[in-house]
Amino acid sequence: MRILTALQPSGILHIGNLFGAIEPMVKLQIFGNENLLFIVDYHAITVPQDPAELRRNILFAAATYLAIGIDPKKTILFQQSRISEHTELAWILNCLVHMGELERMTQYKDKARGKGEAVSVGLFDYPILMAADILLYDTNVVPVGEDQKQHVELARDLAQRFNKTFGETFVIPRPEIRKEGARIMGLDDPDKKMSKSASSEKNYLSLMDDETTVLKKIKSAVTDSGSTITFDKTRAGLANLLTIYSLVTGKTTDQLVNEYEGKGYGDFKIGLAGTVSSYLAPIQEKINNSLEDESKLLSILDQGAARAKAIAEKKMADVRKKIGVTLS
Ligand code: TYM
């Protein structure tokens, strides 16, 4: 079973990224699976990036995955831009996709909203590079958060279209979206997903937030005018906090509701903040240690790139042959 996911090196990884994508990958590192996890730096440049910062963020992303439990022996960990076959396949898929299909992508619509014509072609084409990322490796399963489901479905459609046009070539991938944690909502606006591009830092819990910041953000998290702790999806803010609490402790939301019976929001938020900070502290320490040994990080990424390249080269040779551009 080949399992693959990828994240943008945006500098801020929040707990939504952690529970939506990275942690499921850590859990899937079991015998019989071949896992790939990569840093999509070419997706990141669909919006302007400072080059020095981008380099730092790529290393930070790699350090974070290792800190959370990605084992480079079990998971091929690499940087997307090192494997030129991703952009090569994206071009070929571009020629199979229709403009209307990309115009329907909700993430594009969200990101392009209000920008008029000042939107990069890269941002529009982003789902095709993502389809190439997935199809290049004959991926069976793609663990992602809810917001990426539509993109994985487009990759499925394109795999089927290519196979129908040129003969069996690609495995048809499927998204795997966990039940809890697939859509962590913004702390300041529980009707929208937690997002690193949110206008306020109070929207997300970054993996690098210190104890004081975590407490401040959770204390100011939007709840409602109720006073008891219950798990009810219509109480979106509280339900989101309970989901986060459940993910960091491994307890069910029912257990947590029982623990907080007779207590109010104040106690609940202080309890949650303490738990989140204790959860993050060892991760932060490992990230910092890992960043101090840059040569080790570079070597892990080099080895990952070599392993990914071997798979990607073989697949692209087949794709070129299928579409008729290989002459001998
Ligand atoms: P990105 O970098 O925006 O997000 C990385 C992963 O985190 C998940 N996620 C969330 N999960 C739960 N709650 C949230 N609030 C939340 N916010 C983000 C995302 O669903 C994602 O799984 N296009 C992708 C990266 C990508 C990719 C791929 C993923 C490129 N190529 C191939 C899988 C396979 C993206 O921008 O994710």
PDB file of C-alpha atoms in Angstrom, residues 116-296:
ATOM      1  CA  GLY A 116      -9.291  40.484  -9.211  1.00  0.00           C
ATOM      2  CA  GLU A 117      -6.833  39.625 -11.960  1.00  0.00           C
ATOM      3  CA  ALA A 118      -3.812  39.797  -9.667  1.00  0.00           C
ATOM      4  CA  VAL A 119      -3.837  36.049  -9.071  1.00  0.00           C
ATOM      5  CA  SER A 120      -0.943  33.940 -10.294  1.00  0.00           C
ATOM      6  CA  VAL A 121      -1.576  31.296 -12.929  1.00  0.00           C
ATOM      7  CA  GLY A 122       0.263  29.018 -10.480  1.00  0.00           C
ATOM      8  CA  LEU A 123      -2.459  29.465  -7.880  1.00  0.00           C
ATOM      9  CA  PHE A 124      -5.093  28.524 -10.456  1.00  0.00           C
ATOM     10  CA  ASP A 125      -3.078  25.511 -11.592  1.00  0.00           C
ATOM     11  CA  TYR A 126      -2.112  24.417  -8.075  1.00  0.00           C
ATOM     12  CA  PRO A 127      -4.452  21.363  -7.998  1.00  0.00           C
ATOM     13  CA  ILE A 128      -2.767  19.981 -11.120  1.00  0.00           C
ATOM     14  CA  LEU A 129       0.667  20.068  -9.524  1.00  0.00           C
ATOM     15  CA  MET A 130      -0.953  18.323  -6.563  1.00  0.00           C
ATOM     16  CA  ALA A 131      -2.474  15.686  -8.872  1.00  0.00           C
ATOM     17  CA  ALA A 132       0.980  15.125 -10.364  1.00  0.00           C
ATOM     18  CA  ASP A 133       2.437  14.788  -6.836  1.00  0.00           C
ATOM     19  CA  ILE A 134      -0.010  12.000  -6.120  1.00  0.00           C
ATOM     20  CA  LEU A 135      -0.141  10.140  -9.443  1.00  0.00           C
ATOM     21  CA  LEU A 136       3.612  10.056  -9.996  1.00  0.00           C
ATOM     22  CA  TYR A 137       4.026   7.596  -7.135  1.00  0.00           C
ATOM     23  CA  ASP A 138       1.148   5.186  -7.825  1.00  0.00           C
ATOM     24  CA  THR A 139      -0.422   6.324  -4.581  1.00  0.00           C
ATOM     25  CA  ASN A 140      -3.277   4.313  -3.086  1.00  0.00           C
ATOM     26  CA  VAL A 141      -4.166   6.481  -0.099  1.00  0.00           C
ATOM     27  CA  VAL A 142      -3.799  10.216   0.555  1.00  0.00           C
ATOM     28  CA  PRO A 143      -4.382  11.229   4.211  1.00  0.00           C
ATOM     29  CA  VAL A 144      -5.506  14.863   4.176  1.00  0.00           C
ATOM     30  CA  GLY A 145      -7.743  17.294   5.990  1.00  0.00           C
ATOM     31  CA  GLU A 146     -11.255  17.885   4.705  1.00  0.00           C
ATOM     32  CA  ASP A 147     -10.206  20.986   2.725  1.00  0.00           C
ATOM     33  CA  GLN A 148      -8.025  18.924   0.349  1.00  0.00           C
ATOM     34  CA  LYS A 149     -10.670  16.329  -0.517  1.00  0.00           C
ATOM     35  CA  GLN A 150     -11.781  18.087  -3.690  1.00  0.00           C
ATOM     36  CA  HIS A 151      -8.175  18.241  -4.927  1.00  0.00           C
ATOM     37  CA  VAL A 152      -7.626  14.520  -4.362  1.00  0.00           C
ATOM     38  CA  GLU A 153     -10.871  13.818  -6.204  1.00  0.00           C
ATOM     39  CA  LEU A 154      -9.595  15.835  -9.155  1.00  0.00           C
ATOM     40  CA  ALA A 155      -6.430  13.702  -9.120  1.00  0.00           C
ATOM     41  CA  ARG A 156      -8.674  10.614  -9.261  1.00  0.00           C
ATOM     42  CA  ASP A 157     -10.596  12.024 -12.233  1.00  0.00           C
ATOM     43  CA  LEU A 158      -7.403  12.832 -14.086  1.00  0.00           C
ATOM     44  CA  ALA A 159      -5.937   9.384 -13.434  1.00  0.00           C
ATOM     45  CA  GLN A 160      -9.078   7.813 -14.866  1.00  0.00           C
ATOM     46  CA  ARG A 161      -9.085  10.176 -17.856  1.00  0.00           C
ATOM     47  CA  PHE A 162      -5.420   9.498 -18.621  1.00  0.00           C
ATOM     48  CA  ASN A 163      -5.891   5.732 -18.322  1.00  0.00           C
ATOM     49  CA  LYS A 164      -8.895   5.828 -20.610  1.00  0.00           C
ATOM     50  CA  THR A 165      -7.090   7.915 -23.216  1.00  0.00           C
ATOM     51  CA  PHE A 166      -3.634   6.313 -23.172  1.00  0.00           C
ATOM     52  CA  GLY A 167      -4.099   2.923 -21.473  1.00  0.00           C
ATOM     53  CA  GLU A 168      -3.644   1.750 -17.866  1.00  0.00           C
ATOM     54  CA  THR A 169      -0.921   3.934 -16.341  1.00  0.00           C
ATOM     55  CA  PHE A 170      -1.960   5.427 -13.025  1.00  0.00           C
ATOM     56  CA  VAL A 171      -3.290   3.941  -9.811  1.00  0.00           C
ATOM     57  CA  ILE A 172      -6.556   5.590  -8.761  1.00  0.00           C
ATOM     58  CA  PRO A 173      -5.894   7.267  -5.400  1.00  0.00           C
ATOM     59  CA  ARG A 174      -8.398   7.830  -2.630  1.00  0.00           C
ATOM     60  CA  PRO A 175      -8.437  10.516   0.048  1.00  0.00           C
ATOM     61  CA  GLU A 176      -8.393   9.352   3.650  1.00  0.00           C
ATOM     62  CA  ILE A 177     -10.018  11.823   5.954  1.00  0.00           C
ATOM     63  CA  ARG A 178     -10.053  11.053   9.647  1.00  0.00           C
ATOM     64  CA  LYS A 179     -13.310  11.384  11.540  1.00  0.00           C
ATOM     65  CA  GLU A 180     -12.108  13.755  14.229  1.00  0.00           C
ATOM     66  CA  GLY A 181      -9.497  16.365  13.422  1.00  0.00           C
ATOM     67  CA  ALA A 182     -10.068  16.568   9.682  1.00  0.00           C
ATOM     68  CA  ARG A 183     -11.353  20.080  10.083  1.00  0.00           C
ATOM     69  CA  ILE A 184     -10.069  21.973  13.075  1.00  0.00           C
ATOM     70  CA  MET A 185     -11.834  25.303  13.145  1.00  0.00           C
ATOM     71  CA  GLY A 186     -10.428  28.774  13.781  1.00  0.00           C
ATOM     72  CA  LEU A 187     -10.333  29.739  17.455  1.00  0.00           C
ATOM     73  CA  ASP A 188     -11.549  33.234  16.670  1.00  0.00           C
ATOM     74  CA  ASP A 189     -14.138  32.075  14.131  1.00  0.00           C
ATOM     75  CA  PRO A 190     -15.343  28.489  14.652  1.00  0.00           C
ATOM     76  CA  ASP A 191     -17.359  28.569  11.439  1.00  0.00           C
ATOM     77  CA  LYS A 192     -14.190  28.637   9.317  1.00  0.00           C
ATOM     78  CA  LYS A 193     -11.265  26.212   9.315  1.00  0.00           C
ATOM     79  CA  MET A 194      -8.124  27.012  11.255  1.00  0.00           C
ATOM     80  CA  SER A 195      -5.762  28.526   8.710  1.00  0.00           C
ATOM     81  CA  LYS A 196      -2.228  29.835   8.621  1.00  0.00           C
ATOM     82  CA  SER A 197      -3.303  32.600   6.280  1.00  0.00           C
ATOM     83  CA  ALA A 198      -5.929  33.885   8.730  1.00  0.00           C
ATOM     84  CA  SER A 199      -5.735  37.615   9.378  1.00  0.00           C
ATOM     85  CA  SER A 200      -5.348  37.190  13.147  1.00  0.00           C
ATOM     86  CA  GLU A 201      -2.847  35.040  15.041  1.00  0.00           C
ATOM     87  CA  LYS A 202      -5.686  34.315  17.448  1.00  0.00           C
ATOM     88  CA  ASN A 203      -7.127  32.042  14.749  1.00  0.00           C
ATOM     89  CA  TYR A 204      -4.636  29.212  15.194  1.00  0.00           C
ATOM     90  CA  LEU A 205      -2.498  27.347  17.676  1.00  0.00           C
ATOM     91  CA  SER A 206       0.947  27.144  16.120  1.00  0.00           C
ATOM     92  CA  LEU A 207       3.110  24.167  17.007  1.00  0.00           C
ATOM     93  CA  MET A 208       5.698  26.686  18.241  1.00  0.00           C
ATOM     94  CA  ASP A 209       3.415  28.718  20.524  1.00  0.00           C
ATOM     95  CA  ASP A 210       4.745  29.016  24.079  1.00  0.00           C
ATOM     96  CA  GLU A 211       2.681  28.437  27.216  1.00  0.00           C
ATOM     97  CA  THR A 212       1.661  32.088  27.642  1.00  0.00           C
ATOM     98  CA  THR A 213       0.573  32.400  24.022  1.00  0.00           C
ATOM     99  CA  VAL A 214      -1.401  29.137  24.123  1.00  0.00           C
ATOM    100  CA  LEU A 215      -3.215  30.283  27.262  1.00  0.00           C
ATOM    101  CA  LYS A 216      -3.942  33.715  25.801  1.00  0.00           C
ATOM    102  CA  LYS A 217      -5.271  32.268  22.527  1.00  0.00           C
ATOM    103  CA  ILE A 218      -7.452  29.639  24.205  1.00  0.00           C
ATOM    104  CA  LYS A 219      -8.810  32.132  26.725  1.00  0.00           C
ATOM    105  CA  SER A 220      -9.875  34.411  23.888  1.00  0.00           C
ATOM    106  CA  ALA A 221     -11.316  31.558  21.784  1.00  0.00           C
ATOM    107  CA  VAL A 222     -14.890  32.267  20.728  1.00  0.00           C
ATOM    108  CA  THR A 223     -17.462  30.106  22.538  1.00  0.00           C
ATOM    109  CA  ASP A 224     -21.081  30.976  23.290  1.00  0.00           C
ATOM    110  CA  SER A 225     -23.190  32.408  26.064  1.00  0.00           C
ATOM    111  CA  GLY A 226     -23.830  28.993  27.655  1.00  0.00           C
ATOM    112  CA  SER A 227     -22.146  27.961  30.858  1.00  0.00           C
ATOM    113  CA  THR A 228     -22.007  24.156  30.838  1.00  0.00           C
ATOM    114  CA  ILE A 229     -19.559  21.938  28.953  1.00  0.00           C
ATOM    115  CA  THR A 230     -21.403  19.731  26.469  1.00  0.00           C
ATOM    116  CA  PHE A 231     -20.441  18.335  23.075  1.00  0.00           C
ATOM    117  CA  ASP A 232     -22.927  19.698  20.628  1.00  0.00           C
ATOM    118  CA  LYS A 233     -22.050  20.528  17.006  1.00  0.00           C
ATOM    119  CA  THR A 234     -24.375  23.540  17.123  1.00  0.00           C
ATOM    120  CA  ARG A 235     -22.102  24.993  19.820  1.00  0.00           C
ATOM    121  CA  ALA A 236     -19.334  25.214  17.218  1.00  0.00           C
ATOM    122  CA  GLY A 237     -16.667  26.983  19.300  1.00  0.00           C
ATOM    123  CA  LEU A 238     -16.952  24.659  22.265  1.00  0.00           C
ATOM    124  CA  ALA A 239     -17.208  21.556  20.052  1.00  0.00           C
ATOM    125  CA  ASN A 240     -13.970  22.603  18.334  1.00  0.00           C
ATOM    126  CA  LEU A 241     -12.159  23.089  21.666  1.00  0.00           C
ATOM    127  CA  LEU A 242     -13.419  19.714  22.886  1.00  0.00           C
ATOM    128  CA  THR A 243     -12.191  18.097  19.666  1.00  0.00           C
ATOM    129  CA  ILE A 244      -8.735  19.614  20.176  1.00  0.00           C
ATOM    130  CA  TYR A 245      -8.781  18.496  23.828  1.00  0.00           C
ATOM    131  CA  SER A 246      -9.707  14.985  22.749  1.00  0.00           C
ATOM    132  CA  LEU A 247      -6.940  14.859  20.119  1.00  0.00           C
ATOM    133  CA  VAL A 248      -4.183  15.988  22.491  1.00  0.00           C
ATOM    134  CA  THR A 249      -5.234  13.689  25.340  1.00  0.00           C
ATOM    135  CA  GLY A 250      -6.572  10.667  23.466  1.00  0.00           C
ATOM    136  CA  LYS A 251      -9.713  10.875  25.648  1.00  0.00           C
ATOM    137  CA  THR A 252     -13.162  10.814  24.063  1.00  0.00           C
ATOM    138  CA  THR A 253     -15.246  13.975  24.090  1.00  0.00           C
ATOM    139  CA  ASP A 254     -17.749  12.143  26.363  1.00  0.00           C
ATOM    140  CA  GLN A 255     -15.011  11.477  28.907  1.00  0.00           C
ATOM    141  CA  LEU A 256     -14.010  15.139  28.830  1.00  0.00           C
ATOM    142  CA  VAL A 257     -17.603  16.302  29.203  1.00  0.00           C
ATOM    143  CA  ASN A 258     -17.888  14.085  32.302  1.00  0.00           C
ATOM    144  CA  GLU A 259     -14.656  15.470  33.730  1.00  0.00           C
ATOM    145  CA  TYR A 260     -15.935  19.011  33.362  1.00  0.00           C
ATOM    146  CA  GLU A 261     -19.416  18.388  34.711  1.00  0.00           C
ATOM    147  CA  GLY A 262     -20.358  21.223  37.059  1.00  0.00           C
ATOM    148  CA  LYS A 263     -17.414  23.337  35.888  1.00  0.00           C
ATOM    149  CA  GLY A 264     -17.504  26.395  33.640  1.00  0.00           C
ATOM    150  CA  TYR A 265     -15.651  27.709  30.593  1.00  0.00           C
ATOM    151  CA  GLY A 266     -12.893  29.261  32.704  1.00  0.00           C
ATOM    152  CA  ASP A 267     -11.746  25.958  34.217  1.00  0.00           C
ATOM    153  CA  PHE A 268     -12.202  24.174  30.903  1.00  0.00           C
ATOM    154  CA  LYS A 269     -10.063  26.640  28.970  1.00  0.00           C
ATOM    155  CA  ILE A 270      -7.290  26.636  31.592  1.00  0.00           C
ATOM    156  CA  GLY A 271      -7.290  22.822  31.560  1.00  0.00           C
ATOM    157  CA  LEU A 272      -7.157  22.699  27.787  1.00  0.00           C
ATOM    158  CA  ALA A 273      -4.373  25.293  27.548  1.00  0.00           C
ATOM    159  CA  GLY A 274      -2.227  23.387  30.051  1.00  0.00           C
ATOM    160  CA  THR A 275      -2.726  20.136  28.180  1.00  0.00           C
ATOM    161  CA  VAL A 276      -1.925  21.680  24.806  1.00  0.00           C
ATOM    162  CA  SER A 277       1.273  23.258  26.176  1.00  0.00           C
ATOM    163  CA  SER A 278       2.449  19.978  27.718  1.00  0.00           C
ATOM    164  CA  TYR A 279       1.714  18.261  24.427  1.00  0.00           C
ATOM    165  CA  LEU A 280       3.689  20.811  22.417  1.00  0.00           C
ATOM    166  CA  ALA A 281       6.706  21.231  24.736  1.00  0.00           C
ATOM    167  CA  PRO A 282       8.594  18.031  23.794  1.00  0.00           C
ATOM    168  CA  ILE A 283       7.787  18.569  20.090  1.00  0.00           C
ATOM    169  CA  GLN A 284       9.214  22.083  20.261  1.00  0.00           C
ATOM    170  CA  GLU A 285      12.358  20.850  21.963  1.00  0.00           C
ATOM    171  CA  LYS A 286      12.913  18.227  19.264  1.00  0.00           C
ATOM    172  CA  ILE A 287      12.302  20.753  16.478  1.00  0.00           C
ATOM    173  CA  ASN A 288      14.867  23.138  17.969  1.00  0.00           C
ATOM    174  CA  ASN A 289      17.446  20.367  18.429  1.00  0.00           C
ATOM    175  CA  SER A 290      16.922  19.166  14.906  1.00  0.00           C
ATOM    176  CA  LEU A 291      17.317  22.660  13.433  1.00  0.00           C
ATOM    177  CA  GLU A 292      20.677  22.991  15.177  1.00  0.00           C
ATOM    178  CA  ASP A 293      21.992  20.051  13.158  1.00  0.00           C
ATOM    179  CA  GLU A 294      21.311  21.365   9.667  1.00  0.00           C
ATOM    180  CA  SER A 295      23.702  18.964   7.931  1.00  0.00           C
ATOM    181  CA  LYS A 296      21.780  15.998   9.318  1.00  0.00           C
TER     182      LYS A 296
END
